[in-house]
Short mmCIF file of C-alpha atoms in Angstrom, two decimals:
data_model
loop_
_atom_site.label_atom_id
_atom_site.label_comp_id
_atom_site.label_asym_id
_atom_site.label_seq_id
_atom_site.Cartn_x
_atom_site.Cartn_y
_atom_site.Cartn_z
CA MET A 33 -140.22 -32.07 -17.21
CA LYS A 34 -140.14 -29.49 -14.47
CA PHE A 35 -141.61 -26.35 -15.76
CA GLY A 36 -142.74 -24.39 -12.78
CA GLY A 37 -142.02 -22.52 -9.75
CA GLY A 38 -139.25 -20.55 -8.20
CA VAL A 39 -136.00 -21.40 -9.98
CA VAL A 40 -135.40 -19.67 -13.25
CA CYS A 41 -133.11 -19.57 -16.23
CA GLY A 42 -132.06 -17.37 -19.15
CA GLY A 43 -132.78 -17.70 -22.84
CA THR A 44 -132.50 -16.72 -26.47
CA ARG A 45 -134.85 -13.80 -26.04
CA ALA A 46 -132.20 -11.94 -24.05
CA ASN A 47 -130.72 -10.28 -27.12
CA ALA A 48 -134.02 -9.60 -28.86
CA LEU A 49 -136.12 -7.91 -26.19
CA PRO A 50 -135.86 -4.33 -24.93
CA LEU A 51 -134.76 -3.80 -21.36
CA LEU A 52 -137.80 -3.96 -19.13
CA LEU A 53 -136.16 -3.40 -15.78
CA SER A 54 -137.16 -0.25 -13.93
CA TYR A 55 -133.58 0.74 -13.13
CA ASP A 56 -130.40 1.34 -15.05
CA ARG A 57 -127.75 -1.37 -14.88
CA ALA A 58 -124.79 0.99 -14.75
CA SER A 59 -126.27 3.06 -11.93
CA LEU A 60 -127.11 -0.16 -10.08
CA ARG A 61 -123.50 -1.27 -10.11
CA CYS A 62 -122.24 2.12 -8.98
CA SER A 63 -124.84 2.60 -6.26
CA LEU A 64 -123.92 -0.65 -4.56
CA SER A 65 -120.41 0.62 -3.77
CA PRO A 66 -117.24 1.23 -5.78
CA SER A 67 -115.50 -1.48 -3.79
CA SER A 68 -116.80 -4.98 -3.36
CA PRO A 69 -118.89 -5.53 -0.19
CA ASP A 70 -117.91 -8.26 2.22
CA HIS A 71 -119.85 -11.50 2.06
CA VAL A 72 -122.23 -10.80 4.93
CA SER A 73 -123.09 -7.35 3.58
CA PHE A 74 -123.42 -8.72 0.06
CA ILE A 75 -125.93 -11.34 1.15
CA LYS A 76 -127.96 -8.79 3.11
CA ASP A 77 -127.83 -5.88 0.70
CA VAL A 78 -127.48 -7.48 -2.73
CA ALA A 79 -128.79 -11.04 -2.41
CA ALA A 80 -131.56 -9.66 -0.18
CA THR A 81 -131.66 -12.51 2.28
CA ASN A 82 -130.33 -13.42 5.71
CA PRO A 83 -126.71 -14.60 5.75
CA PRO A 84 -125.98 -17.94 7.42
CA GLU A 85 -125.19 -17.48 11.11
CA HIS A 86 -121.67 -18.87 10.89
CA LEU A 87 -120.65 -17.59 7.46
CA SER A 88 -117.73 -15.56 8.85
CA GLN A 89 -116.41 -18.65 10.65
CA LEU A 90 -116.66 -20.67 7.45
CA LEU A 91 -114.69 -18.06 5.53
CA SER A 92 -112.04 -18.01 8.24
CA THR A 93 -111.86 -21.80 8.17
CA LEU A 94 -111.52 -21.91 4.39
CA LYS A 95 -108.76 -19.28 4.46
CA THR A 96 -106.90 -21.16 7.20
CA ARG A 97 -106.93 -24.40 5.22
CA GLY A 98 -105.28 -22.57 2.33
CA ASP A 99 -108.17 -21.42 0.13
CA SER A 100 -108.17 -17.94 -1.40
CA ILE A 101 -111.20 -15.86 -0.43
CA VAL A 102 -113.08 -14.58 -3.49
CA SER A 103 -115.15 -11.41 -3.64
CA PRO A 104 -118.89 -12.22 -3.68
CA GLY A 105 -119.36 -9.90 -6.64
CA VAL A 106 -116.87 -11.67 -8.93
CA ARG A 107 -119.54 -13.62 -10.77
CA GLN A 108 -118.66 -13.28 -14.44
CA GLY A 109 -119.09 -16.58 -16.21
CA LEU A 110 -120.78 -18.22 -13.22
CA ILE A 111 -124.31 -19.44 -12.77
CA PRO A 112 -126.04 -16.24 -11.60
CA LEU A 113 -127.47 -17.84 -8.47
CA ALA A 114 -124.00 -18.43 -6.97
CA ILE A 115 -122.31 -16.26 -4.34
CA PRO A 116 -118.55 -17.00 -4.50
CA LEU A 117 -116.75 -17.71 -1.24
CA ALA A 118 -113.31 -19.19 -1.89
CA LYS A 119 -111.13 -20.98 -4.43
CA ASN A 120 -108.82 -23.84 -3.50
CA SER A 121 -105.43 -24.80 -4.92
CA THR A 122 -107.00 -26.87 -7.71
CA GLY A 123 -109.13 -23.94 -8.85
CA ALA A 124 -112.39 -25.34 -7.50
CA LEU A 125 -114.75 -22.53 -6.46
CA THR A 126 -116.82 -22.91 -3.30
CA ALA A 127 -119.97 -20.78 -3.20
CA LEU A 128 -123.34 -20.35 -1.59
CA LEU A 129 -126.45 -20.99 -3.66
CA ARG A 130 -129.05 -18.25 -3.47
CA TRP A 131 -132.30 -19.93 -4.53
CA PRO A 132 -135.01 -17.50 -5.68
CA THR A 133 -137.41 -19.79 -3.81
CA ALA A 134 -135.54 -22.27 -1.63
CA PRO A 135 -136.76 -25.86 -1.13
CA PRO A 136 -137.38 -26.73 2.53
CA GLY A 137 -134.12 -27.31 4.41
CA MET A 138 -131.99 -25.92 1.58
CA GLU A 139 -132.11 -22.20 2.31
CA MET A 140 -128.51 -21.48 1.34
CA PRO A 141 -126.52 -24.65 0.60
CA VAL A 142 -122.77 -24.76 0.00
CA VAL A 143 -121.88 -25.78 -3.55
CA GLU A 144 -118.92 -26.17 -5.85
CA VAL A 145 -119.42 -24.16 -9.01
CA LYS A 146 -118.90 -26.10 -12.23
CA LYS A 147 -119.11 -25.02 -15.87
CA HIS A 148 -122.53 -26.60 -16.31
CA GLY A 149 -123.96 -25.76 -12.90
CA VAL A 150 -123.24 -26.71 -9.31
CA TRP A 151 -122.30 -29.72 -7.21
CA LEU A 152 -123.80 -29.83 -3.72
CA LEU A 153 -121.13 -29.87 -1.00
CA ALA A 154 -123.37 -29.45 2.06
CA LYS A 155 -126.94 -28.49 2.80
CA SER A 156 -125.83 -25.68 5.11
CA VAL A 157 -122.81 -23.70 6.24
CA ASP A 158 -122.88 -25.40 9.64
CA GLN A 159 -122.88 -28.85 8.06
CA PHE A 160 -119.93 -27.91 5.87
CA ILE A 161 -117.89 -26.56 8.79
CA HIS A 162 -118.71 -29.70 10.79
CA ARG A 163 -117.45 -31.94 8.00
CA ILE A 164 -114.24 -29.95 7.53
CA LEU A 165 -113.42 -30.24 11.23
CA VAL A 166 -114.13 -33.97 11.38
CA GLU A 167 -111.97 -34.64 8.33
CA GLU A 168 -109.13 -32.55 9.78
CA ASP A 169 -109.39 -34.37 13.10
CA THR A 170 -108.90 -37.75 11.44
CA LYS A 171 -105.44 -36.78 10.14
CA ASN A 172 -102.35 -37.62 12.13
CA SER A 173 -100.86 -34.91 14.29
CA GLN A 174 -98.19 -33.96 11.75
CA GLU A 175 -100.70 -33.48 8.93
CA ARG A 176 -103.49 -31.92 10.96
CA ASN A 177 -103.89 -28.16 10.91
CA ASP A 178 -105.04 -27.38 14.43
CA GLU A 179 -105.46 -23.74 13.46
CA LEU A 180 -108.65 -24.79 11.67
CA PHE A 181 -110.32 -25.47 15.00
CA TYR A 182 -109.39 -21.99 16.23
CA ALA A 183 -110.54 -20.43 12.96
CA SER A 184 -113.97 -22.02 13.29
CA ALA A 185 -114.31 -20.26 16.68
CA ASP A 186 -117.68 -20.58 18.42
CA ALA A 187 -119.17 -22.39 15.42
CA GLY A 188 -116.58 -25.16 15.74
CA GLU A 189 -117.11 -25.44 19.48
CA LYS A 190 -120.83 -25.78 18.90
CA LEU A 191 -120.55 -28.33 16.10
CA TYR A 192 -117.61 -30.62 16.91
CA LYS A 193 -115.29 -31.40 19.78
CA LYS A 194 -111.78 -32.42 18.79
CA GLY A 195 -111.32 -36.13 19.46
CA ASP A 196 -114.98 -37.09 19.06
CA PHE A 197 -114.21 -39.19 15.98
CA ALA A 198 -111.66 -41.32 17.85
CA GLU A 199 -113.94 -41.63 20.87
CA SER A 200 -116.83 -42.81 18.68
CA LYS A 201 -114.93 -46.05 17.84
CA ILE A 202 -116.28 -45.74 14.28
CA SER A 203 -113.36 -46.78 12.10
CA ASN A 204 -114.67 -45.49 8.77
CA LEU A 205 -114.74 -41.73 8.20
CA ASP A 206 -117.61 -41.86 5.70
CA VAL A 207 -119.72 -43.88 8.11
CA TYR A 208 -119.05 -41.35 10.87
CA LEU A 209 -119.98 -38.43 8.64
CA LEU A 210 -123.24 -40.07 7.57
CA LYS A 211 -124.18 -40.93 11.16
CA LYS A 212 -123.00 -37.83 12.98
CA VAL A 213 -122.85 -34.97 10.49
CA GLY A 214 -125.28 -35.48 7.62
CA ILE A 215 -125.89 -36.98 4.21
CA PHE A 216 -123.53 -35.84 1.47
CA PRO A 217 -123.82 -36.67 -2.25
CA ASP A 218 -120.17 -37.67 -2.71
CA ILE A 219 -120.27 -40.00 0.30
CA ILE A 220 -123.48 -41.71 -0.84
CA GLU A 221 -121.98 -42.24 -4.29
CA ARG A 222 -118.79 -43.70 -2.82
CA LYS A 223 -120.89 -46.02 -0.69
CA VAL A 224 -122.68 -47.33 -3.77
CA MET A 225 -119.41 -47.89 -5.61
CA ARG A 226 -118.01 -49.84 -2.66
CA HIS A 227 -121.04 -52.11 -2.78
CA PHE A 228 -120.31 -52.77 -6.44
CA GLU A 229 -116.65 -53.47 -5.66
CA GLU A 230 -117.79 -56.01 -3.09
CA GLY A 231 -120.18 -57.61 -5.58
CA ASP A 232 -123.22 -56.58 -3.54
CA HIS A 233 -125.53 -55.32 -6.26
CA VAL A 234 -128.64 -55.45 -4.07
CA SER A 235 -127.14 -53.04 -1.52
CA ALA A 236 -125.94 -50.81 -4.36
CA LEU A 237 -129.47 -50.62 -5.75
CA VAL A 238 -130.99 -49.97 -2.33
CA THR A 239 -128.51 -47.18 -1.59
CA GLY A 240 -129.03 -45.66 -5.03
CA GLU A 241 -132.77 -45.56 -4.41
CA PHE A 242 -132.22 -44.13 -0.91
CA TYR A 243 -130.20 -41.31 -2.49
CA THR A 244 -133.27 -40.13 -4.42
CA LYS A 245 -135.61 -39.67 -1.45
CA LYS A 246 -137.00 -36.18 -1.83
CA GLU A 247 -136.29 -35.14 1.75
CA HIS A 248 -132.55 -35.66 1.31
CA PHE A 249 -131.62 -33.24 -1.47
CA PRO A 250 -134.74 -31.35 -2.56
CA GLY A 251 -134.34 -29.37 -5.75
CA PHE A 252 -131.27 -31.31 -6.92
CA ALA A 253 -131.28 -33.64 -9.91
CA ARG A 254 -127.97 -35.35 -9.17
CA PRO A 255 -129.39 -38.22 -7.06
CA PHE A 256 -131.67 -39.25 -9.93
CA VAL A 257 -128.82 -39.07 -12.44
CA PHE A 258 -126.63 -41.29 -10.30
CA ASN A 259 -129.49 -43.72 -9.66
CA ALA A 260 -129.97 -43.99 -13.42
CA GLU A 261 -126.27 -44.86 -13.76
CA VAL A 262 -126.63 -47.53 -11.07
CA LEU A 263 -129.64 -49.05 -12.82
CA LEU A 264 -127.81 -49.10 -16.14
CA ARG A 265 -124.87 -50.86 -14.53
CA VAL A 266 -127.05 -53.78 -13.45
CA GLY A 267 -128.87 -53.98 -16.79
CA ARG A 268 -132.16 -52.42 -15.73
CA ASN A 269 -132.26 -50.21 -18.79
CA VAL A 270 -135.95 -49.28 -18.83
CA GLU A 271 -135.83 -48.15 -15.20
CA ALA A 272 -132.60 -46.26 -15.91
CA LYS A 273 -134.29 -44.40 -18.75
CA ASP A 274 -137.18 -43.43 -16.47
CA ALA A 275 -134.79 -42.31 -13.73
CA ALA A 276 -132.87 -40.12 -16.20
CA ARG A 277 -136.10 -38.57 -17.44
CA GLY A 278 -137.04 -37.92 -13.83
CA ALA A 279 -133.73 -36.16 -13.29
CA LEU A 280 -134.51 -33.78 -16.15
CA LYS A 281 -137.62 -32.62 -14.32
CA SER A 282 -135.32 -30.83 -11.87
CA PRO A 283 -133.09 -27.87 -12.84
CA TRP A 284 -130.52 -29.02 -15.35
CA TRP A 285 -127.81 -27.05 -13.57
CA THR A 286 -128.16 -29.49 -10.65
CA LEU A 287 -127.47 -32.63 -12.73
CA GLY A 288 -123.82 -32.78 -11.64
CA CYS A 289 -122.76 -33.55 -15.21
CA LYS A 290 -123.44 -32.48 -18.79
CA TYR A 291 -127.05 -32.37 -19.93
CA GLN A 292 -126.15 -34.51 -22.95
CA ASP A 293 -125.00 -37.37 -20.71
CA VAL A 294 -128.38 -37.53 -18.99
CA ALA A 295 -130.36 -37.01 -22.19
CA SER A 296 -128.53 -40.01 -23.63
CA MET A 297 -129.64 -42.21 -20.72
CA ALA A 298 -133.15 -40.79 -21.08
CA GLN A 299 -133.06 -41.71 -24.79
CA TRP A 300 -133.92 -38.18 -25.80
CA ASP A 301 -132.31 -36.32 -28.66
CA ASP A 302 -132.90 -32.57 -28.78
CA GLU A 303 -136.68 -32.57 -28.33
CA GLN A 304 -136.57 -31.24 -24.76
CA ILE A 305 -134.19 -28.46 -25.75
CA GLU A 306 -136.41 -27.51 -28.66
CA TYR A 307 -139.46 -27.59 -26.40
CA ILE A 308 -137.85 -25.16 -23.97
CA LYS A 309 -136.63 -22.87 -26.74
CA GLU A 310 -140.19 -22.69 -27.99
CA LYS A 311 -141.52 -21.92 -24.51
CA VAL A 312 -139.24 -18.88 -24.09
CA THR A 313 -140.41 -17.23 -27.33
CA GLU A 314 -143.04 -14.51 -27.20
CA GLU A 315 -145.44 -16.91 -28.91
CA GLY A 316 -144.87 -19.58 -26.27
CA ARG A 317 -145.31 -17.07 -23.49
CA GLN A 318 -148.60 -15.74 -24.89
CA GLU A 319 -149.87 -19.27 -25.44
CA ASP A 320 -149.41 -20.06 -21.74
CA ILE A 321 -151.21 -16.86 -20.76
CA LYS A 322 -154.09 -17.70 -23.09
CA LYS A 323 -154.37 -21.07 -21.36
CA GLY A 324 -154.99 -19.25 -18.10
CA LYS A 325 -151.55 -19.38 -16.49
CA ASP A 326 -150.75 -16.43 -14.25
CA PRO A 327 -148.43 -13.99 -16.10
CA ALA A 328 -146.04 -13.85 -13.13
CA GLN A 329 -145.73 -17.63 -13.18
CA VAL A 330 -145.13 -17.57 -16.92
CA VAL A 331 -142.06 -15.35 -16.54
CA LEU A 332 -140.81 -17.36 -13.54
CA ASP A 333 -141.05 -20.46 -15.71
CA GLU A 334 -139.21 -18.63 -18.47
CA ALA A 335 -136.39 -17.78 -16.09
CA ALA A 336 -136.13 -21.44 -15.09
CA PHE A 337 -136.08 -22.52 -18.73
CA LEU A 338 -133.35 -20.03 -19.49
CA LEU A 339 -131.14 -21.32 -16.68
CA ASP A 340 -131.61 -24.80 -18.12
CA LEU A 341 -130.59 -23.61 -21.57
CA ALA A 342 -127.57 -21.75 -20.21
CA SER A 343 -126.42 -24.85 -18.34
CA ILE A 344 -126.12 -26.93 -21.52
CA GLU A 345 -122.93 -25.18 -22.60
CA GLY A 346 -122.28 -23.11 -19.48
CA THR A 347 -123.08 -19.88 -21.31
CA TRP A 348 -124.37 -18.05 -18.23
CA ASP A 349 -123.36 -14.53 -19.28
CA GLU A 350 -125.51 -14.76 -22.39
CA TYR A 351 -128.65 -15.20 -20.33
CA PHE A 352 -128.40 -13.38 -17.01
CA GLU A 353 -129.90 -10.07 -18.19
CA ARG A 354 -133.06 -11.70 -19.51
CA ILE A 355 -133.28 -13.81 -16.36
CA ALA A 356 -133.18 -10.62 -14.31
CA GLU A 357 -135.91 -9.13 -16.48
CA CYS A 358 -138.09 -12.17 -15.80
CA TYR A 359 -137.75 -11.70 -12.05
CA GLU A 360 -138.50 -8.00 -12.36
CA GLU A 361 -141.64 -8.75 -14.37
CA ALA A 362 -142.67 -11.35 -11.80
CA GLY A 363 -142.54 -8.74 -9.04
CA LEU A 364 -139.21 -9.85 -7.55
CA PRO A 365 -136.97 -6.80 -8.05
CA ASN A 366 -134.57 -7.82 -5.27
CA ILE A 367 -133.81 -11.08 -7.08
CA ALA A 368 -133.38 -9.16 -10.33
CA ARG A 369 -130.82 -6.84 -8.70
CA PHE A 370 -128.93 -9.82 -7.32
CA ILE A 371 -128.83 -11.56 -10.70
CA LEU A 372 -127.43 -8.43 -12.37
CA TYR A 373 -124.75 -7.54 -9.83
CA ARG A 374 -121.14 -7.87 -10.97
CA ASP A 375 -117.99 -6.33 -9.45
#
């Protein structure tokens, strides 16, 4: 399993330990402003990182297509690494993911927030805007909302020229997006399913394996979960089990489905859950320190374990305070403040 580095989670110790943070939670909430900050200010002042260059254009684009903009501080019940952006008519919440330590090329991806974690929508704000504009441009003139192109402003002009899809002579939208915009999880998965529909199992297997290349979606477990499903479908059960176990080495909140579904493919019962619960006890923590592990790394690992535990049932609010404590103890007070912030 993955038990290291930068991404953390919350755990059962949250209710048992005293507060170790060097600031008071109530005063933190008040000091950050009685009214919710806008998204750019929130990312700078609360999330303590640089906002994506074209974030304002993305928000304008989402609003123009009919989404409701959501305050970045409305985070109750959400994975504490998410920064809400907008909610669409189906209730799906689009957000930015604020990694404590981002994998290369994934500084602030766009995600859809789910009960058990997140689904990757795009690796960057620019990529997401680009895709929205292409998809809008493929609609007929009566369905197309040309206001979207105006809403995207200079970002849209930089990323996509209206009519480029038609001029490309590429008849399939998914093919165009993969060639001209970027690699997206949902498109790769549709491509695999089309191969199966056409009876081309070899191409399905090749595409499923391609999906898992580490440079495509670093930090995300979903490609390995889907590849395990592909392998199961063609009867390669041993390889499917290994792929599912590989998926569980990444954060469980990036699986794109319930933990139990992947554990079943991995042929694991509750042993991994019990292992993590043991690691986040005081005894488990001291054991790691005795083995020579750096104390800061021990609490970062604990935070990651806690996020994994919270993702199992989506019980994020039970864990976020202890997660924040872990970051504070690891010398990352800005991350701790971000984790704690609620409107």
